[in-house]
CSV table of C-alpha atoms and ligand atoms in Angstrom, one decimal:
chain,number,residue,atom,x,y,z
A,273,UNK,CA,10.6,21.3,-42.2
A,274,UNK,CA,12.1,23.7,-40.0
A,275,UNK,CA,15.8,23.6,-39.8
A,276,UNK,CA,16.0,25.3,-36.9
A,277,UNK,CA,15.3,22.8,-34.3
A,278,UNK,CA,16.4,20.1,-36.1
A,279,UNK,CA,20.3,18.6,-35.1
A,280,UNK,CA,22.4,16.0,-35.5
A,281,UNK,CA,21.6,12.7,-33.5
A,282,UNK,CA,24.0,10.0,-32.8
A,283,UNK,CA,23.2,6.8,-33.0
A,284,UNK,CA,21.2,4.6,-30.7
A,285,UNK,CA,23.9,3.9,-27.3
A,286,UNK,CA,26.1,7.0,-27.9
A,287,UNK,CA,24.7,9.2,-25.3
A,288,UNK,CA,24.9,6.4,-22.9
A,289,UNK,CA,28.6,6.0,-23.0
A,290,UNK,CA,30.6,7.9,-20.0
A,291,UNK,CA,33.6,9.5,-21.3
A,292,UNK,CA,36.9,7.7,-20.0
A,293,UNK,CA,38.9,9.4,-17.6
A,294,UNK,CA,42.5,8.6,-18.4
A,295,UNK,CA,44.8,8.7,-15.2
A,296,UNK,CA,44.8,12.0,-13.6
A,297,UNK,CA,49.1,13.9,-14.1
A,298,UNK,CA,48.7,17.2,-12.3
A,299,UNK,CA,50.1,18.3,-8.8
A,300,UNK,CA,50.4,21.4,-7.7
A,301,UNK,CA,53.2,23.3,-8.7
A,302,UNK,CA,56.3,23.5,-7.4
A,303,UNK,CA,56.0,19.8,-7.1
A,304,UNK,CA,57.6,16.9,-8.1
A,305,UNK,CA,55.0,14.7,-10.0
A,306,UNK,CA,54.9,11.0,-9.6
A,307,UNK,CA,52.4,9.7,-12.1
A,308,UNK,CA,51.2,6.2,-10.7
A,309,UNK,CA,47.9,6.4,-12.6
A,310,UNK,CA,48.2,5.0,-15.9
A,311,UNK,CA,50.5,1.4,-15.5
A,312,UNK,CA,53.0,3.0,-17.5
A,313,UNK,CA,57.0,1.5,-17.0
A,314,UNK,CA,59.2,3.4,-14.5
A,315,UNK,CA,62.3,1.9,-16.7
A,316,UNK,CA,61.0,4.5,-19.9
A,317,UNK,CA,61.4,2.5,-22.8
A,318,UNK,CA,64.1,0.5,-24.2
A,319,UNK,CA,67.2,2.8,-25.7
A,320,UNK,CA,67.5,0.6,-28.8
A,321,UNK,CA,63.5,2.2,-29.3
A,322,UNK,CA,64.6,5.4,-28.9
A,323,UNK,CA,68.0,5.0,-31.6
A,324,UNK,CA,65.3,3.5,-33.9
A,325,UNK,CA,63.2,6.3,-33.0
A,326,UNK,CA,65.7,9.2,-34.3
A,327,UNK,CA,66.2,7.3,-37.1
A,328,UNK,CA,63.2,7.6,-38.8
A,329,UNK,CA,63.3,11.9,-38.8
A,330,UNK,CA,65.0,12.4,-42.4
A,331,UNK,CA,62.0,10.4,-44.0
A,332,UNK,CA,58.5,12.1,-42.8
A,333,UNK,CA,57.3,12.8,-46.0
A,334,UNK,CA,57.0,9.1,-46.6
A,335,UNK,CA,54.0,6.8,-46.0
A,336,UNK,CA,54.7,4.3,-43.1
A,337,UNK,CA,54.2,0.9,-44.8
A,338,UNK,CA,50.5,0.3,-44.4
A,339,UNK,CA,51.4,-3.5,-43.5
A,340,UNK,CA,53.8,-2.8,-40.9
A,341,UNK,CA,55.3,-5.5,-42.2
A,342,UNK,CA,58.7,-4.4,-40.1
A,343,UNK,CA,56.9,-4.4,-36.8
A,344,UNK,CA,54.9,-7.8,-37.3
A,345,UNK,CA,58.0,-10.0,-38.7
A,346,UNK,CA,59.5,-8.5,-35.1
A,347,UNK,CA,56.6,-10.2,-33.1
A,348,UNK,CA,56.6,-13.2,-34.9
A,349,UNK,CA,60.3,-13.7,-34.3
A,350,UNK,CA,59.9,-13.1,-31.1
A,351,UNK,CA,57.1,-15.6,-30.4
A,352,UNK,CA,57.2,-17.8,-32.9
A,353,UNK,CA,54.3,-17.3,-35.0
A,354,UNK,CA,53.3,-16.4,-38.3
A,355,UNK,CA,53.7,-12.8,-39.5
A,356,UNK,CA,50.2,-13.5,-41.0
A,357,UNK,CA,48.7,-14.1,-37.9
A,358,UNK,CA,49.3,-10.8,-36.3
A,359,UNK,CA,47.9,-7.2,-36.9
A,360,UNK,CA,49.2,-4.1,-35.4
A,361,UNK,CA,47.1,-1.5,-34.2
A,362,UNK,CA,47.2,2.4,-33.1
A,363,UNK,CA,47.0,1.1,-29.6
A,364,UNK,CA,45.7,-2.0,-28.3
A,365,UNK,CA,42.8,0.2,-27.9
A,366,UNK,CA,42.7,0.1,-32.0
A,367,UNK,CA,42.3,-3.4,-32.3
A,368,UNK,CA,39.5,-3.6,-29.7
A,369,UNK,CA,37.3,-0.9,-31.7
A,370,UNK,CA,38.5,-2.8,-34.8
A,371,UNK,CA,36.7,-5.9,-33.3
A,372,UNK,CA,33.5,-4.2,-31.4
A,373,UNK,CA,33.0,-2.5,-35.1
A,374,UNK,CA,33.2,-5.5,-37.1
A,375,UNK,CA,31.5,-7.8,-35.2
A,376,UNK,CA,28.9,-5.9,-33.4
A,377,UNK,CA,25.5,-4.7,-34.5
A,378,UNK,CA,22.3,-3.5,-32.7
A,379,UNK,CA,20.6,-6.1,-31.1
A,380,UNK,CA,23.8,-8.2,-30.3
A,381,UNK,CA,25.3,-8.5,-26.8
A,382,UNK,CA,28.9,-8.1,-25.7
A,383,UNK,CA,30.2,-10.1,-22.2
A,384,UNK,CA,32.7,-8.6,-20.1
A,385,UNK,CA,32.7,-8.7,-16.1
A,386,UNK,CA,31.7,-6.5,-13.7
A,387,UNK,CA,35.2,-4.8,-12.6
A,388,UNK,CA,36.3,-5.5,-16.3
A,389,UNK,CA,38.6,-2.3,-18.3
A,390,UNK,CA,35.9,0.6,-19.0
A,391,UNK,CA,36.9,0.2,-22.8
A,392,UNK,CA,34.7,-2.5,-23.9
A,393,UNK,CA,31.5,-1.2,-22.6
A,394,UNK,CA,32.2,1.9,-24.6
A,395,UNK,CA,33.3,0.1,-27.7
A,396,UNK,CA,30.2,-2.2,-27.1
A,397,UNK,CA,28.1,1.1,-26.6
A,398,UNK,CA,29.7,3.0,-29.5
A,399,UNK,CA,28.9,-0.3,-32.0
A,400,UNK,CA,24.8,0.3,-31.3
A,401,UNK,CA,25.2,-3.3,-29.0
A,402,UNK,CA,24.2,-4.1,-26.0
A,403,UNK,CA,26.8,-4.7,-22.7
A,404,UNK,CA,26.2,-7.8,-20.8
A,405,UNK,CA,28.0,-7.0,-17.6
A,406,UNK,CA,28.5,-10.5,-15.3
A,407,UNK,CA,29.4,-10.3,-11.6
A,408,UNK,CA,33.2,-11.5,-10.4
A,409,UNK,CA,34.2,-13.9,-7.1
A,410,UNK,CA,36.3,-12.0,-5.4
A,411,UNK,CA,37.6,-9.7,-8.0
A,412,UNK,CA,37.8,-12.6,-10.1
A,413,UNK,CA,36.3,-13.1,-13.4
A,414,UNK,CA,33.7,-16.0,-13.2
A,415,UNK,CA,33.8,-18.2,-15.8
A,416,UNK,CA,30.3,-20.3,-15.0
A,417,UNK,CA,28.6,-16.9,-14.8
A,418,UNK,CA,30.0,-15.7,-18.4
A,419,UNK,CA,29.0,-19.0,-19.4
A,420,UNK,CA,25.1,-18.1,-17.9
A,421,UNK,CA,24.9,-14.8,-19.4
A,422,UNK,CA,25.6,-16.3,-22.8
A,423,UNK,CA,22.3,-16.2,-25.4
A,424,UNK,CA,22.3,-16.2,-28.9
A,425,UNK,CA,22.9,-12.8,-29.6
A,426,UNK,CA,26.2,-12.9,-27.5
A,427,UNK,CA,29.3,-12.1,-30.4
A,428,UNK,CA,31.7,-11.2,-28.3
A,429,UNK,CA,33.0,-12.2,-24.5
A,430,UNK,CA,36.2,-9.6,-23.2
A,431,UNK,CA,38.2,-10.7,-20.5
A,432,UNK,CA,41.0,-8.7,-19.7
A,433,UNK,CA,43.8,-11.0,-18.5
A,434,UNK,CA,45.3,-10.5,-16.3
A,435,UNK,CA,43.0,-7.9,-15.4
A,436,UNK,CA,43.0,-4.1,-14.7
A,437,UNK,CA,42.1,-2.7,-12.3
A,438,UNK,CA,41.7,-5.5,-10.3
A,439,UNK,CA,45.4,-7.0,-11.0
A,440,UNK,CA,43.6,-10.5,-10.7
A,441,UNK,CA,44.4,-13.6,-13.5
A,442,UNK,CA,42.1,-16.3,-15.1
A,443,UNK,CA,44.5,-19.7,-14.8
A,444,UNK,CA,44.5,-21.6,-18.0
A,445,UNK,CA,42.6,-23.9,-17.4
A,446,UNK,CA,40.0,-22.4,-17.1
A,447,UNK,CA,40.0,-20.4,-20.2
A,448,UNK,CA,40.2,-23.3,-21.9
A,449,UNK,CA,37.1,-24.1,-20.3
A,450,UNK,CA,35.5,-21.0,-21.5
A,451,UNK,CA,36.6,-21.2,-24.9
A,452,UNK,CA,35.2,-25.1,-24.7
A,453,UNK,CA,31.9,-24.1,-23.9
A,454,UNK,CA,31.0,-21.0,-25.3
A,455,UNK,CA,29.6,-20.9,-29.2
A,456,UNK,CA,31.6,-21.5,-32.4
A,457,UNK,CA,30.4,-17.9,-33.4
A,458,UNK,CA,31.0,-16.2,-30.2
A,459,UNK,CA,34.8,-14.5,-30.3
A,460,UNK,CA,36.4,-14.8,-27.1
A,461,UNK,CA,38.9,-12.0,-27.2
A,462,UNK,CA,42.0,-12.1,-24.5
A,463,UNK,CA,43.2,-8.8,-23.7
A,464,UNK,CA,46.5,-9.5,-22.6
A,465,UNK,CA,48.3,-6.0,-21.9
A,466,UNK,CA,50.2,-7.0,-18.7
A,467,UNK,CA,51.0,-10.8,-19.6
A,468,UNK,CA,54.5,-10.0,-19.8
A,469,UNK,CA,54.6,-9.4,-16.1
A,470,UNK,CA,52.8,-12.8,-15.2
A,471,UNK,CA,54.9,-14.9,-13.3
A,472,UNK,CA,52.6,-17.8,-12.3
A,473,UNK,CA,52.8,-21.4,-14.3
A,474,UNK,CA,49.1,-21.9,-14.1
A,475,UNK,CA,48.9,-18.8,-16.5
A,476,UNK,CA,48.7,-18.3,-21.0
A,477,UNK,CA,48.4,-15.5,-22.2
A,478,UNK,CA,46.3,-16.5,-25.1
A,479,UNK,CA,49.1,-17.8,-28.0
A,480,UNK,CA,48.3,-21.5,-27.5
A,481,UNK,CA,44.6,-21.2,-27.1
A,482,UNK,CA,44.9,-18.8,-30.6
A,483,UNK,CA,46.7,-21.5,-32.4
A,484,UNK,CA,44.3,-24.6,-31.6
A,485,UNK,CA,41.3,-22.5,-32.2
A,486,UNK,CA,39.1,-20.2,-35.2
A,487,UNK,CA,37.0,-17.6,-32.6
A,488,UNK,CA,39.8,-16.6,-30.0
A,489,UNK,CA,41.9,-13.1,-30.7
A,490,UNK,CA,44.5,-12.5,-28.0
A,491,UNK,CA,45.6,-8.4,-27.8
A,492,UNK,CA,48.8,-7.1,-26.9
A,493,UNK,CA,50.2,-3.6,-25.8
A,494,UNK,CA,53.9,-1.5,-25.9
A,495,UNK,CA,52.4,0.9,-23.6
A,496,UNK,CA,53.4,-0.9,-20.6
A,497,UNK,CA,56.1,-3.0,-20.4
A,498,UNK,CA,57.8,-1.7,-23.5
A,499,UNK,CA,57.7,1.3,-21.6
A,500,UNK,CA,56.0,3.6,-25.2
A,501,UNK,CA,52.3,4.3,-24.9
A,502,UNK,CA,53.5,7.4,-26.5
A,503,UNK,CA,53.7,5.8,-29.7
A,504,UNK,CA,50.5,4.0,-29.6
A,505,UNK,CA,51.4,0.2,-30.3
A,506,UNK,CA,49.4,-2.9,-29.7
A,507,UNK,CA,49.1,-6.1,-32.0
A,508,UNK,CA,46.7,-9.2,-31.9
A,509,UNK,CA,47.8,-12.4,-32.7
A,510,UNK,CA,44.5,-14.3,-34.1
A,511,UNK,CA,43.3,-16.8,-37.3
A,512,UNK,CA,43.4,-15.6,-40.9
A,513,UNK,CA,40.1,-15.2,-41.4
A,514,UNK,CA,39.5,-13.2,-38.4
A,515,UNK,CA,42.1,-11.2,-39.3
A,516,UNK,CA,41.3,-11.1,-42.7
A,517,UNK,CA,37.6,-8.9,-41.6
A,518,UNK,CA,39.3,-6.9,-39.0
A,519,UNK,CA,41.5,-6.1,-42.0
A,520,UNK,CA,39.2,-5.0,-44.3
A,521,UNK,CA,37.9,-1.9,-42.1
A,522,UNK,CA,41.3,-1.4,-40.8
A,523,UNK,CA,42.6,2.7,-41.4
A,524,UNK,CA,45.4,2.1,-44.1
A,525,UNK,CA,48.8,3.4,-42.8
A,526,UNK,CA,47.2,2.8,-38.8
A,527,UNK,CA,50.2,2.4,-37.7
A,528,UNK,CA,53.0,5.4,-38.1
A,529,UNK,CA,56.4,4.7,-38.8
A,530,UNK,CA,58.2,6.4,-35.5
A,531,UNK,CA,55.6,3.6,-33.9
A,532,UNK,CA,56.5,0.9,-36.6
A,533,UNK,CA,60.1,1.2,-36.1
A,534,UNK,CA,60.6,1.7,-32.2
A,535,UNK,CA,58.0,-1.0,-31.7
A,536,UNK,CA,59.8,-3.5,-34.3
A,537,UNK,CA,63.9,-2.4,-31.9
A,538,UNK,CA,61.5,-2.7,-28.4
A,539,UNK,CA,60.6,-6.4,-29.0
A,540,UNK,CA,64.0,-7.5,-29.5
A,541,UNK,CA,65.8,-5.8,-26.5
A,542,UNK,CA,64.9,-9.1,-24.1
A,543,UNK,CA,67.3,-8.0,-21.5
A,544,UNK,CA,65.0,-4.6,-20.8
A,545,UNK,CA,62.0,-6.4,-20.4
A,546,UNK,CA,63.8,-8.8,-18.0
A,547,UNK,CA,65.0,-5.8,-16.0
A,548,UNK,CA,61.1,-4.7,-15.8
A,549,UNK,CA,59.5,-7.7,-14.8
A,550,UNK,CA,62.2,-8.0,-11.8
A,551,UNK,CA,61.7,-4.7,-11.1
A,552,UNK,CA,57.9,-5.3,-10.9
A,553,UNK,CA,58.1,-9.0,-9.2
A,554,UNK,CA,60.2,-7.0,-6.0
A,555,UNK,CA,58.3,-4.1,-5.6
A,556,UNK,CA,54.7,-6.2,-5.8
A,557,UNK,CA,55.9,-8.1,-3.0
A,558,UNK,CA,57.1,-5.2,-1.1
A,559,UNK,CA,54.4,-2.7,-1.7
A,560,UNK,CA,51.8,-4.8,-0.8
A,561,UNK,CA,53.5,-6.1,2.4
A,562,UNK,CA,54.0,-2.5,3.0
A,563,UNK,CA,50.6,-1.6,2.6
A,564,UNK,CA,49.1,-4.4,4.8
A,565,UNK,CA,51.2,-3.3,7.3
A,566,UNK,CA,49.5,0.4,7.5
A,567,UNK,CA,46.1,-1.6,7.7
A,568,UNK,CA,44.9,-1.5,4.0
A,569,UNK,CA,43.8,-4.4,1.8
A,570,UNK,CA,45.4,-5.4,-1.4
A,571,UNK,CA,44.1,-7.4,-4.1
A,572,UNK,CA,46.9,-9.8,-5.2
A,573,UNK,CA,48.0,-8.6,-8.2
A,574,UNK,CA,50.0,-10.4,-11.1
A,575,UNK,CA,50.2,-7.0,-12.7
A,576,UNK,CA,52.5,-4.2,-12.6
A,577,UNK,CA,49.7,-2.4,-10.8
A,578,UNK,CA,47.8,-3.1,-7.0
A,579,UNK,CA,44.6,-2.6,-6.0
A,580,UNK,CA,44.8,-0.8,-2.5
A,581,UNK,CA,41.5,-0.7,-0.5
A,582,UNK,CA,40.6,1.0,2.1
A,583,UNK,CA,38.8,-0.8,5.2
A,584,UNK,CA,36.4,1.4,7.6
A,585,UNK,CA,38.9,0.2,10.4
A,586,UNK,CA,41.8,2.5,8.8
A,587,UNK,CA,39.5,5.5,9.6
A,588,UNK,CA,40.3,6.9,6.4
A,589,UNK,CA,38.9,7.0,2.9
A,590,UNK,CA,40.2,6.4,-0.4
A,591,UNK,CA,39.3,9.7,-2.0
A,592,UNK,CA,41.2,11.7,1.2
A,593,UNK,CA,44.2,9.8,0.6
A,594,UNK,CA,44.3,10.6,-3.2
A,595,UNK,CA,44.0,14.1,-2.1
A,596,UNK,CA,46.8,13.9,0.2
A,597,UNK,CA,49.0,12.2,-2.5
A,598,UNK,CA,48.7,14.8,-5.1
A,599,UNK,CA,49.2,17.3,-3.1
A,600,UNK,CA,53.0,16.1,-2.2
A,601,UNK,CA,53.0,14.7,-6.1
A,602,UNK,CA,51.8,10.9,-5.9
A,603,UNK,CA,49.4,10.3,-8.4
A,604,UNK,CA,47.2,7.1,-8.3
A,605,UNK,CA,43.9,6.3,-9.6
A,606,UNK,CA,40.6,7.0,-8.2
A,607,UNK,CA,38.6,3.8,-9.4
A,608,UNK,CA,35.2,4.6,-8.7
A,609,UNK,CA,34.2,4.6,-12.4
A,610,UNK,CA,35.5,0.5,-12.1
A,611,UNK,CA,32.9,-0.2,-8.5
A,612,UNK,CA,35.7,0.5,-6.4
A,613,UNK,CA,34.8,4.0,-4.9
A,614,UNK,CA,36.7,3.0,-1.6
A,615,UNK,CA,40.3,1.9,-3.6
A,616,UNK,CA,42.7,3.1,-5.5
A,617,UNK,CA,44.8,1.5,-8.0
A,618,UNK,CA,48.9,2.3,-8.2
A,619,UNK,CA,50.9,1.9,-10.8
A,620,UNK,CA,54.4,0.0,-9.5
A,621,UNK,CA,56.7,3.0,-9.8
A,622,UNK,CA,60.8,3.5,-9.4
A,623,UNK,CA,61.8,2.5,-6.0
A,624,UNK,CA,61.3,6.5,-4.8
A,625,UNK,CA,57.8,6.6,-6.1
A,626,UNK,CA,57.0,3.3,-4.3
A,627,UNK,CA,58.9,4.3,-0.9
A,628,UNK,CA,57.3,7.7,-1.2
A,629,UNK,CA,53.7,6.8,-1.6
A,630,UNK,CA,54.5,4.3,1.7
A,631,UNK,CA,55.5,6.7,3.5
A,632,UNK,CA,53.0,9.8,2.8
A,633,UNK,CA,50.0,7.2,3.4
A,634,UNK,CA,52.1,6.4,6.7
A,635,UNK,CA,51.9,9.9,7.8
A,636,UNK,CA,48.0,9.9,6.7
A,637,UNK,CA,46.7,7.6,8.1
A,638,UNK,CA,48.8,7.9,11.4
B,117,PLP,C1,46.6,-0.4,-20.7
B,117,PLP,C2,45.6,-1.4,-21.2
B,117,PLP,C3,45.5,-1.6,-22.6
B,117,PLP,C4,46.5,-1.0,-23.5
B,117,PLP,O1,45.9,-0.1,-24.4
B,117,PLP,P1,46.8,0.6,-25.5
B,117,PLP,O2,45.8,1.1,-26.4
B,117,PLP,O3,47.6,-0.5,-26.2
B,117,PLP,O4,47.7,1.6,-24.9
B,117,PLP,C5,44.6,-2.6,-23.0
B,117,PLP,N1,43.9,-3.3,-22.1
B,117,PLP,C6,44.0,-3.1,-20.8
B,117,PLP,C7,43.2,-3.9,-19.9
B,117,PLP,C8,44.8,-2.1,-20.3
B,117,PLP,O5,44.9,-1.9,-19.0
């Protein structure tokens, strides 16, 4: 053997991944930035996280409490479920790897759509499986086509709901009608990091369908309405015995306790996530009357996020107006990597972001 040409390999699906891009944050200096690129809250997070936050600097040395029992009893109150049936996670992002790693082995197949969140093709990748990517209706995930794509190596279906980037929502109904037709061993996992900003009646997040059912695992995040992706906090609310696996390969103290106790004084302070979703419900409607009025197309979003495309007949592409916008600070996302190489996707920002980004692209495209 000659060690010299040998190296380390990963395994099988590794090299296939593309690295995510997180949202771009730089402008030019001299410049005030306005990051629009990652959904995070304009309101910052709520200042009973942040007391609860100071309060935990006179006890670093300590272990956070490997159950985050704190930051689960929190949820529960807060929905009304059973502490037992929720586990928190270093991110939503956690919780999704958690799920790809347990459940997924080479040879099985994963579902997700084909303008579905980048993650779960590289947590399907990463777990030596194989993506089954199914086409949308209009930016719309199609259930009859997850439905065809199913075989009997599928373990897993994503849906991101609503979802991002495309800021479009699967009704109820008819996730019911997934669940009801898809494979007692098949776990249909509901990512639903923007429910809190759903205002439609025809729309569940995933709580009720969790309840009545053994293979359905509904996500949640803090990064975006609680205003803390800093801290890293998402939770899934699912059956015992799923939770029980996902439990089993779960890091021991995942969750830190700046992330255990902001997370635990976030959920409770109602009255700031009320202030948010009004926030968001104006400046949807206004942002995307705003940008149909320069002659751009908006997907209609139930997110805190849009869509914004760019038709040939506004003479101008997406990629020159992101250049334009980061150069006077406005930073959206290029969603190429999603199919999209004509659109980008903006985060609802404070009212000065939002009015600025109007008025820049006025001056562009004029
Ligand atoms: C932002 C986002 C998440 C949240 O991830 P965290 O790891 O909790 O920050 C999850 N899913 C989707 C679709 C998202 O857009």
């Amino acid at each position: 053997m000659n060690n010299q040409v040998q190296e380390p390999q990963p395994k099988p699906g590794i090299l296939e991944i593309d690295m995510y891009v997180p949202g771009k944050s730089k402008v030019p200096a001299g410049v005030t930035p306005h990051k629009l690129s990652s959904n995070e809250s304009p309101l910052g997070p709520s200042p009973s996280a942040l007391e609860a936050l100071a309060g935990i600097g006179n006890r670093l040395q300590d272990y956070p409490d490997g159950q985050a029992t704190a930051l689960r009893e929190a949820i529960a109150a807060r929905h009304g479920l059973n502490p037992e049936n929720i586990i928190c996670g270093n991110g939503s992002d956690e919780i999704l790897s958690m799920l790809a790693n347990a459940f997924l082995a080479p040879g099985d197949e994963a579902i997700f759509t084909e303008h579905g969140f980048l993650l779960y093709r590289i947590l399907t990748l990463g777990a030596g499986a194989k993506p089954v990517v199914v086409r949308e209706t209009d930016c719309r995930t199609d259930v009859d086509r997850i439905l065809e794509a199913v075989t009997d190596r599928t373990r897993i279906v994503f849906i991101a709901n609503p979802n991002n980037p495309t800021g479009t929502y699967l009704p109820a109904n008819e996730v019911k009608r997934l669940h009801a037709n898809l494979p007692g061993n098949v776990i249909l996992v509901l990512d639903a990091a923007y429910a809190e900003y759903v205002r439609r009646n025809d729309y569940e997040s995933g709580l009720e369908l969790v309840s009545e059912s053994s293979n359905v695992v509904m996500t949640r995040t803090f990064s975006k309405i609680h205003g803390l992706a800093a801290l890293r906090i998402g939770w899934a609310y699912g059956p015992r015995k799923l939770l029980d696996i996902l439990n089993r390969i779960r890091g021991p103290f995942n969750m830190n306790s700046a992330a255990i106790a902001a997370g635990a004084a976030a959920i409770q302070d109602r009255g700031h996530v009320e202030r948010s979703v009004l926030h968001n419900e104006e400046w949807q409607t206004r942002l995307t009357e705003g940008f149909e009025e320069l002659g751009l197309k908006v997907t209609p979003s139930v997110g805190n996020f849009l869509l914004v495309h760019f038709p040939k007949t506004a003479g101008k592409t997406a990629a020159e107006a992101d250049t334009y916008l980061t150069e006077r600070g406005f930073v959206l996302r290029a969603v190429g990597g999603y199919g999209f190489p004509n659109a980008l996707r903006m985060s609802i920002g404070s009212a000065e972001a939002n009015l600025g980004v109007l008025k820049h692209l006025k001056e562009f495209l004029d």
